[in-house]
CSV table of C-alpha atoms in Angstrom, one decimal:
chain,number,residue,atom,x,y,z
A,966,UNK,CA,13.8,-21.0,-22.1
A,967,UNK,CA,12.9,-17.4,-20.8
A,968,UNK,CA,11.3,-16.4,-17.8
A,969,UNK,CA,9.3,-13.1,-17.3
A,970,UNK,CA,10.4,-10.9,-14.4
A,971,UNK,CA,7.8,-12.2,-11.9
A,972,UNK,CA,9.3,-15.7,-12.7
A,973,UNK,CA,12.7,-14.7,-12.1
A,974,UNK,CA,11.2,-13.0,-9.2
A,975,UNK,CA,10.2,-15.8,-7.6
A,976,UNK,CA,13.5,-18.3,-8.3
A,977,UNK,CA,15.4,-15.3,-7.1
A,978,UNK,CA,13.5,-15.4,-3.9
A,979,UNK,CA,13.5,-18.8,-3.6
A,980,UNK,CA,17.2,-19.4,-3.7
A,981,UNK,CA,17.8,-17.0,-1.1
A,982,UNK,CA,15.6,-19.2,1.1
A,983,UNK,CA,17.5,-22.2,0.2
A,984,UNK,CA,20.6,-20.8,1.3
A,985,UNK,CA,19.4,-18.8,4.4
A,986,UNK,CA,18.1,-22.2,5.5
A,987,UNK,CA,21.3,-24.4,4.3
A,988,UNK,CA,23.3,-22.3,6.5
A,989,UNK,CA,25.2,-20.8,3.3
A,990,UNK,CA,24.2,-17.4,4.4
A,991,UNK,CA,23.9,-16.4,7.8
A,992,UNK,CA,23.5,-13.4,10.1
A,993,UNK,CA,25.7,-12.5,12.5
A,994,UNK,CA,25.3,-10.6,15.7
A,995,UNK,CA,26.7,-7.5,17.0
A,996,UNK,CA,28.9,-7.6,19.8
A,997,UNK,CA,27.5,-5.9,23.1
A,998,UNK,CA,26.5,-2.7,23.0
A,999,UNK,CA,26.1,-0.4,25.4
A,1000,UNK,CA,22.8,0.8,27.2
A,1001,UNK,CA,22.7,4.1,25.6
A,1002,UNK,CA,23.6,2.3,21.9
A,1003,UNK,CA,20.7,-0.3,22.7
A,1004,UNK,CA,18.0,2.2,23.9
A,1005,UNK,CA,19.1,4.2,20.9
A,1006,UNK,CA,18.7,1.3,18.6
A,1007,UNK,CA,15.2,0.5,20.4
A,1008,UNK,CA,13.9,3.6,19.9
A,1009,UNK,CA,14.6,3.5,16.3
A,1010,UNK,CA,13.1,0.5,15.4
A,1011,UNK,CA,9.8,1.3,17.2
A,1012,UNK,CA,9.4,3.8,14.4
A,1013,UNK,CA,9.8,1.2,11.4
A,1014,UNK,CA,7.1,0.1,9.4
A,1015,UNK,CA,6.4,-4.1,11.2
A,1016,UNK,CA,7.1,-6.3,8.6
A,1017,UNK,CA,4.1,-9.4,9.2
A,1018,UNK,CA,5.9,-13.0,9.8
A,1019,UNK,CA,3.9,-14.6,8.2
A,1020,UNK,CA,4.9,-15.0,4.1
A,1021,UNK,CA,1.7,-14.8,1.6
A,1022,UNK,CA,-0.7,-17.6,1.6
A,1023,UNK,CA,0.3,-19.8,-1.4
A,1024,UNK,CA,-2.9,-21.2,-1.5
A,1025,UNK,CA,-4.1,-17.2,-2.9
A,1026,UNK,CA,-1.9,-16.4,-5.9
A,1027,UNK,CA,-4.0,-13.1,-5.6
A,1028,UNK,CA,-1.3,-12.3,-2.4
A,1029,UNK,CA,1.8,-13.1,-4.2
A,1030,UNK,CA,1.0,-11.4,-6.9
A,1031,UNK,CA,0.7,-8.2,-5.0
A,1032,UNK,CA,3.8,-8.9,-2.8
A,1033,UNK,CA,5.6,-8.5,-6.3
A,1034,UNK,CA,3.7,-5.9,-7.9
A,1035,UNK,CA,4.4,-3.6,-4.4
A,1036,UNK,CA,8.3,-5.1,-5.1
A,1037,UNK,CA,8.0,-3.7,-8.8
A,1038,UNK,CA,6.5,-0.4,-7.4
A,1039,UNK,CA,9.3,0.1,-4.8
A,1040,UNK,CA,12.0,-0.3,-7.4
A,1041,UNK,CA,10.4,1.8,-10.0
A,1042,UNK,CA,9.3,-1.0,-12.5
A,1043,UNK,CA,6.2,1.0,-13.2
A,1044,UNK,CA,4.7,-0.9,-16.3
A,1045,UNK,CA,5.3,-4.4,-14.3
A,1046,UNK,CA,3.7,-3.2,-11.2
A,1047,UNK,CA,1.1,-2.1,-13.2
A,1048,UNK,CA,0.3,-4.8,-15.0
A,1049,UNK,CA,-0.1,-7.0,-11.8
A,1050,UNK,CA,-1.8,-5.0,-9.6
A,1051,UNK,CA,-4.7,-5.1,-12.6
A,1052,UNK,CA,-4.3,-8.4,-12.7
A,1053,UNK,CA,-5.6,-8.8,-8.8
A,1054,UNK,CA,-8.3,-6.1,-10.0
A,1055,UNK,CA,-9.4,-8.0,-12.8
A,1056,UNK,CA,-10.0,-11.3,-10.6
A,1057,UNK,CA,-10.7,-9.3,-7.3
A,1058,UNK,CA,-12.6,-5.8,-8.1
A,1059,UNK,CA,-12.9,-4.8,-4.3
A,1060,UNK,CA,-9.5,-5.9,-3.3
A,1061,UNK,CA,-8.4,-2.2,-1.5
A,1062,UNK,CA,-4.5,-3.1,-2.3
A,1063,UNK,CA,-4.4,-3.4,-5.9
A,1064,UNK,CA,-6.8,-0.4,-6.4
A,1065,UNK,CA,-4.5,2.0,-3.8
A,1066,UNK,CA,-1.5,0.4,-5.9
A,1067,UNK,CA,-3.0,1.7,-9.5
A,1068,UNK,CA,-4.2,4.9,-8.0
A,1069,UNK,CA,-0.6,5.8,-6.3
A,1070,UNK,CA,0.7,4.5,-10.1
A,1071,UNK,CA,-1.7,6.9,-11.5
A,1072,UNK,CA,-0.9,9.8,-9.5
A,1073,UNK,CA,3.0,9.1,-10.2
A,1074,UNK,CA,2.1,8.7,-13.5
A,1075,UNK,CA,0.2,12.2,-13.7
A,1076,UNK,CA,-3.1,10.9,-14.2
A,1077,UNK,CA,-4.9,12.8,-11.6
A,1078,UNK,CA,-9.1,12.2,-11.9
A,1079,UNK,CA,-8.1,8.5,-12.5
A,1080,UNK,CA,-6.4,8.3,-8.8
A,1081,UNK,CA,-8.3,10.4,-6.6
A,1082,UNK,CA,-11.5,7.9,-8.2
A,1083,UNK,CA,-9.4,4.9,-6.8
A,1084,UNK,CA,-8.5,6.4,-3.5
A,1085,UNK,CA,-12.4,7.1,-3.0
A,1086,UNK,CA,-13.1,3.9,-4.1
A,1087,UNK,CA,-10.6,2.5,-2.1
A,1088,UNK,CA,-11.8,4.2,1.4
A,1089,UNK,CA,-15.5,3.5,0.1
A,1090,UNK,CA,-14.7,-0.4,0.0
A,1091,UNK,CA,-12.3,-0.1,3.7
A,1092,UNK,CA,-13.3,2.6,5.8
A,1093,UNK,CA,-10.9,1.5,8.5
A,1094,UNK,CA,-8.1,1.3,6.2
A,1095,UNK,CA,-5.2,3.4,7.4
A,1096,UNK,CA,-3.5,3.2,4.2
A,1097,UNK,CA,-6.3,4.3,2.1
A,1098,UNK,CA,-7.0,7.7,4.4
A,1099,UNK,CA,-3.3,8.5,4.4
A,1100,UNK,CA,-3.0,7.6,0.6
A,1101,UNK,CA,-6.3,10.0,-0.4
A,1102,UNK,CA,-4.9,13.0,2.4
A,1103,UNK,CA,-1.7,12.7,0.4
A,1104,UNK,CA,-3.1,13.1,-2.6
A,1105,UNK,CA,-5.1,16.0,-1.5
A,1106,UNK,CA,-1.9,17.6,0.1
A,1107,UNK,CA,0.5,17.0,-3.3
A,1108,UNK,CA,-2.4,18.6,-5.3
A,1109,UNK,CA,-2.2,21.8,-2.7
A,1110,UNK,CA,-5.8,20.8,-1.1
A,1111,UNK,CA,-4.7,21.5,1.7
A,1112,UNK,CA,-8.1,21.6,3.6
A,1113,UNK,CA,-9.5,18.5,2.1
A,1114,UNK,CA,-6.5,17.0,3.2
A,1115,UNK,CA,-6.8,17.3,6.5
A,1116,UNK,CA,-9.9,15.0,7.8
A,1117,UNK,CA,-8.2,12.3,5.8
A,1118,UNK,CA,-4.6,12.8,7.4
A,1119,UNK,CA,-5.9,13.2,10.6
A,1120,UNK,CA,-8.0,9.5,10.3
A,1121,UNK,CA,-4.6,8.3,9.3
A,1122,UNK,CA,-2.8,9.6,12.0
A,1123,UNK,CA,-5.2,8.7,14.5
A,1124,UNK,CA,-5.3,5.5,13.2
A,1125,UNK,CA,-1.4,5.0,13.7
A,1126,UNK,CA,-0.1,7.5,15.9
A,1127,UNK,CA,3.2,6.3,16.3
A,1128,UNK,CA,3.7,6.2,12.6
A,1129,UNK,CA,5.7,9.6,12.8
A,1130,UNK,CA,5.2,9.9,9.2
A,1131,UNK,CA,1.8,10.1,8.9
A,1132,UNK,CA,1.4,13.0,12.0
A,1133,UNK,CA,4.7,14.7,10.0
A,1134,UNK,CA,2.6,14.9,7.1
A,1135,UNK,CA,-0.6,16.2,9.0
A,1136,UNK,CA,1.7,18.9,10.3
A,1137,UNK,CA,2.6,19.6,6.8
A,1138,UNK,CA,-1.3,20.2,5.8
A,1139,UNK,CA,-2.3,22.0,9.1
A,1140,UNK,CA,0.0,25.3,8.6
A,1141,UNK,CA,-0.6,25.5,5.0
A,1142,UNK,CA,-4.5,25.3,6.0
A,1143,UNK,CA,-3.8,28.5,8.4
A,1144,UNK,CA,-3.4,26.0,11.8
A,1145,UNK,CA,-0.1,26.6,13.4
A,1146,UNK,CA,-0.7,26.0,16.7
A,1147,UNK,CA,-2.2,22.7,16.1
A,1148,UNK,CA,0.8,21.9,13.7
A,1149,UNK,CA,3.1,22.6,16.1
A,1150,UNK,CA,2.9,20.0,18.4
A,1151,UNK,CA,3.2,17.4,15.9
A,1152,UNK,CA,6.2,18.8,14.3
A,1153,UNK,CA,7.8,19.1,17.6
A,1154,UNK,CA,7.2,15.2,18.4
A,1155,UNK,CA,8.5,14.4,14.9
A,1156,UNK,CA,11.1,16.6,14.2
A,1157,UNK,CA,11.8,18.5,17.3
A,1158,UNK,CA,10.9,21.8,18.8
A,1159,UNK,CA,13.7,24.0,17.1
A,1160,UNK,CA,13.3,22.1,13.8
A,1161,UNK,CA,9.2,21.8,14.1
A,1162,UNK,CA,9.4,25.8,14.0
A,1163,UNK,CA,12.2,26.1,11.5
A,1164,UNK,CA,9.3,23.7,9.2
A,1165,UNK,CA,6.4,26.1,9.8
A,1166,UNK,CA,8.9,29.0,8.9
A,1167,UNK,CA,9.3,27.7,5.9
A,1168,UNK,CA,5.7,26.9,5.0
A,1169,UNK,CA,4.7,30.6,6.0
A,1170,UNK,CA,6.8,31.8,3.3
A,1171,UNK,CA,5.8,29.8,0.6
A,1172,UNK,CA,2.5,31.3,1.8
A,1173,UNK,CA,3.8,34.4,1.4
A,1174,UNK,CA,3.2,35.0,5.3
A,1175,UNK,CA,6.9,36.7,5.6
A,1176,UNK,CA,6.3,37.9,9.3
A,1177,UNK,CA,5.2,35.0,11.1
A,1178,UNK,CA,7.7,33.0,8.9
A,1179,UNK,CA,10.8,35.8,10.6
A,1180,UNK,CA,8.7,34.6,13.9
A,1181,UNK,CA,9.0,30.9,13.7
A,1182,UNK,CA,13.2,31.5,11.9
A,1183,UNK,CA,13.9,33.6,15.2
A,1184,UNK,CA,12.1,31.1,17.3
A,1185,UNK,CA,14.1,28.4,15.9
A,1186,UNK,CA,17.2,29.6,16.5
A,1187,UNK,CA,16.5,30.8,20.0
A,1188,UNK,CA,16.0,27.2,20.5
A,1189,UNK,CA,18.7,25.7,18.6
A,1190,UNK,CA,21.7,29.0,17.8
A,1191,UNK,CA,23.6,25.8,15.8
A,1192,UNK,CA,20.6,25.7,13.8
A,1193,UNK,CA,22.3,27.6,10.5
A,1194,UNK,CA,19.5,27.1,8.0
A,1195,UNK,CA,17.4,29.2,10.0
A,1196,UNK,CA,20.2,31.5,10.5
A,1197,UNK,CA,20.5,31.5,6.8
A,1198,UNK,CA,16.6,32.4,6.0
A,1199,UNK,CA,16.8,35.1,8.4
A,1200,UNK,CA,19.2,36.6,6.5
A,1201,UNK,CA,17.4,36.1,3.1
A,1202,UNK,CA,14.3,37.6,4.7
A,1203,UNK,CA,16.0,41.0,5.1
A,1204,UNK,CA,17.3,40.6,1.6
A,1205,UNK,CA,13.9,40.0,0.5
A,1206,UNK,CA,12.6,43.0,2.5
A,1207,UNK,CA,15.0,45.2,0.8
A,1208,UNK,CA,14.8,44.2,-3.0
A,1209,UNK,CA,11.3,43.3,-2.8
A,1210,UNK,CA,12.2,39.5,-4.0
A,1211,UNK,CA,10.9,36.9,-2.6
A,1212,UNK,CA,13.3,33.9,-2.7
A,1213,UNK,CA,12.0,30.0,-3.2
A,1214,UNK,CA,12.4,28.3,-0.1
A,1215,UNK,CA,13.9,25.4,-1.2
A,1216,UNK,CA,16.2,24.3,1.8
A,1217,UNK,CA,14.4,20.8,3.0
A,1218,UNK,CA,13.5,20.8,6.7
A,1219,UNK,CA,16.1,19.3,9.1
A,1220,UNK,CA,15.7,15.5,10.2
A,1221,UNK,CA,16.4,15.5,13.7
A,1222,UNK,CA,14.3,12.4,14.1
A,1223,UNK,CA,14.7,8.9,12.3
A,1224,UNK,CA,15.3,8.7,8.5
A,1225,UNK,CA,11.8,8.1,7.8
A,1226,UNK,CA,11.1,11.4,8.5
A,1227,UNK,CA,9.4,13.3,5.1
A,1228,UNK,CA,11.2,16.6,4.7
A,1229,UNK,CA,8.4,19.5,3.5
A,1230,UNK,CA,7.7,19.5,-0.2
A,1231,UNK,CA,7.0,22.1,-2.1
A,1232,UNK,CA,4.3,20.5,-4.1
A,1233,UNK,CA,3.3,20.7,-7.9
A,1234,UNK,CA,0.8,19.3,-10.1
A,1235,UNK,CA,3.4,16.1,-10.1
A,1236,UNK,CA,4.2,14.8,-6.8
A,1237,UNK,CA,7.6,15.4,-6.0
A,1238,UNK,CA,7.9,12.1,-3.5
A,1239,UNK,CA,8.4,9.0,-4.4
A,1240,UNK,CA,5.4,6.5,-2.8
A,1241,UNK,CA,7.9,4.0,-1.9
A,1242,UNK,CA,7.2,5.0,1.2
A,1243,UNK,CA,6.7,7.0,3.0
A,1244,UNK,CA,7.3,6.0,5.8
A,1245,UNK,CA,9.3,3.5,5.9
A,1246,UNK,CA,10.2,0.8,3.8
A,1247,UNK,CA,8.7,-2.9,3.6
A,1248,UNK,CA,11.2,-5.7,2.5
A,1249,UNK,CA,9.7,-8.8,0.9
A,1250,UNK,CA,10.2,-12.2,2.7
A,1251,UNK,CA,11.7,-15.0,0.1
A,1252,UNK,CA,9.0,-17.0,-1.3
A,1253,UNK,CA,8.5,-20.7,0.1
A,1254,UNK,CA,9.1,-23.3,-2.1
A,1255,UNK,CA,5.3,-23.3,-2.2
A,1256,UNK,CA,4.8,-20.2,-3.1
A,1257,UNK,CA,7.1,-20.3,-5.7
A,1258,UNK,CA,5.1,-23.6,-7.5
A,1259,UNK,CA,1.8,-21.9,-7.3
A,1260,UNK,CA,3.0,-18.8,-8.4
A,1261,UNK,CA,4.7,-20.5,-11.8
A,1262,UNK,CA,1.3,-21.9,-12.2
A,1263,UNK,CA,-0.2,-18.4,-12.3
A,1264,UNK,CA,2.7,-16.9,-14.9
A,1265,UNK,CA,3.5,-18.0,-18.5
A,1266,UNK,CA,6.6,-18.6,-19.8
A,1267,UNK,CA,7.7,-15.6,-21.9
A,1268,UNK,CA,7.9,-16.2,-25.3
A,1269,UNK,CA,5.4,-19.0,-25.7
C-alpha cells in the first residue's frame, strides 16, 4: 500500500521520536570548552531563529499541515508545499501562514501581482506580524522598490532587532534608496565596520555612483588593509575610469558575522535568494504519536 509524501512524512518523523526516546539515538555532549569557545558559542546562538518547544497541536490538523508544507518549502518540494499550504487556505482563508507561504511560492515561482496581493493581504489580516512586513519589504527590495521597501523593513526590523537579518536587509534598501548614513550603522552591527563600508561600496556602483563607491572601497581598507576584495575593486575602478567600462559588481559582501548573514544581491525580476530563510533556518520537531494519527486521518492513501 502507498503512502503520499506527507504520510511518509509523518512515519518518518515519528520513528525518529521512537528512537530518540528508546535511547537508540542519543546526543552526546562536548567536552569542556573553554570561556572564550563558550562565549563564542553563546553569542552565536543568540542570533538563531528560537525554535517553539512546544510540537503542533494535534487536536488542529490545520498546524501540522503547515509544519510540513514549510518542510516541503525548505527542501524545494514546490508543488507539495503548494498544495498544502491551499489546503489550510481553503479551510482557513485568514490564516496569515499559508497565505505568506503561497505568496513567497508565487514570487519564487515568478508570479509577481499574485504575491505582492498575498503579502498585502497577509499584513491587512496581522498587522503586528513580523514575518508578513519583512516578507512584503523583501519583495519590494527583490523587485528593486527600493523606497517602498523601506517602511516595511524598518517595521520588521523594529519588530526584531536582534534578528541581524532583517536590519542586514534594511541596510541593503537604505543605500540603494540614497541613505548611507542611516545604512551604515546597521551594516556595521551586522557585518562589521570595514565590511559594512566594503557593502555600501558595492551598492554605489551598481548605482552607478563610482565616486562615493572609491570612498566607501578606500574606507574599507583603511579599516581592514587584509580586506582584498576591496583592494580588488579599487583596482577595477581605475580600470573602469580608463576604458570607460563599467564592470558588474558581482563579488558577494564578506560575512564577518554569523552564517545567517544575507550577502547583497544584485536583484532581478526573479529573486535570486532562496526563502528558506533568510535568516536562519527552522528544523521541524518529530511528530507525536498523536500527531501522527490525526494527521493520517487528514491524508488519503495514494492510489485509492
Amino acid at each position: 500500500m502507498r503512502r503520499s509524501p506527507l504520510g511518509k512524512f509523518v512515519l518518518l518523523s515519528s520513528c525518529l521520536l521512537g528512537l530518540l526516546f528508546s535511547g537508540c539515538i542519543t546526543i552526546s555532549k562536548p567536552a569542556a570548552l573553554s570561556k572564550s569557545e563558550k562565549k563564542s558559542k553563546t553569542k552565536q546562538v543568540s542570533y538563531e531563529e528560537t525554535i517553539p518547544e512546544t510540537p503542533p497541536d494535534p487536536e488542529n490538523p490545520e498546524e501540522l499541515k503547515l509544519a510540513y508544507a514549510k518542510w516541503m518549502e525548505d527542501i524545494n518540494q514546490v508543488g507539495e508545499a503548494r498544495k498544502h499550504y491551499a489546503a489550510v487556505a481553503q479551510k482557513e482563508p485568514d490564516n496569515v501562514d499559508a497565505i505568506l507561504g503561497l505568496a513567497r511560492l508565487d514570487q519564487v515561482a515568478g508570479q509577481f501581482a499574485e504575491a505582492e496581493q498575498k503579502y498585502k493581504r497577509a499584513l491587512r489580516l496581522s498587522p503586528e506580524s513580523t514575518e508578513a512586513k519583512y516578507g512584503l519589504g523583501q519583495f519590494y527590495a527583490s523587485q528593486e522598490r527600493w523606497h517602498e521597501a523601506l517602511e516595511p523593513l524598518t517595521a520588521a526590523m523594529l519588530s526584531e532587532p536582534d534578528k541581524i537579518g532583517y536590519r542586514y536587509q534594511l541596510a541593503v534598501a537604505l543605500v540603494h534608496s540614497g541613505d548611507v548614513e542611516s545604512a551604515l550603522p546597521h551594516f556595521i552591527r551586522t557585518v562589521g565596520d570595514a565590511e559594512g563600508h566594503y557593502n555600501v561600496g558595492l551598492i554605489l556602483h551598481e548605482e552607478g555612483d563610482l565616486d562615493n563607491a572609491e570612498k566607501h572601497f578606500l574606507l574599507a581598507v583603511t579599516k581592514k588593509p587584509q580586506l582584498e576584495q576591496a583592494q580588488k575593486w579599487l583596482a577595477k575602478l581605475e580600470t573602469e575610469r580608463s576604458t570607460g567600462v563599467a564592470e558588474e559588481a558581482s563579488q558577494p559582501a564578506p560575512q564577518e558575522a554569523p552564517s545567517q548573514i544575507i550577502p547583497v544581491q544584485h536583484s532581478t525580476t526573479q529573486p535570486k535568494h532562496s526563502f528558506v530563510t533568510q535568516p536562519g533556518k527552522t528544523t521541524l520537531k518529530p511528530l507525536t504519536s498523536q500527531q501522527q494519527e490525526q494527521l493520517n486521518n487528514q491524508q488519503p492513501i495514494a492510489g485509492r
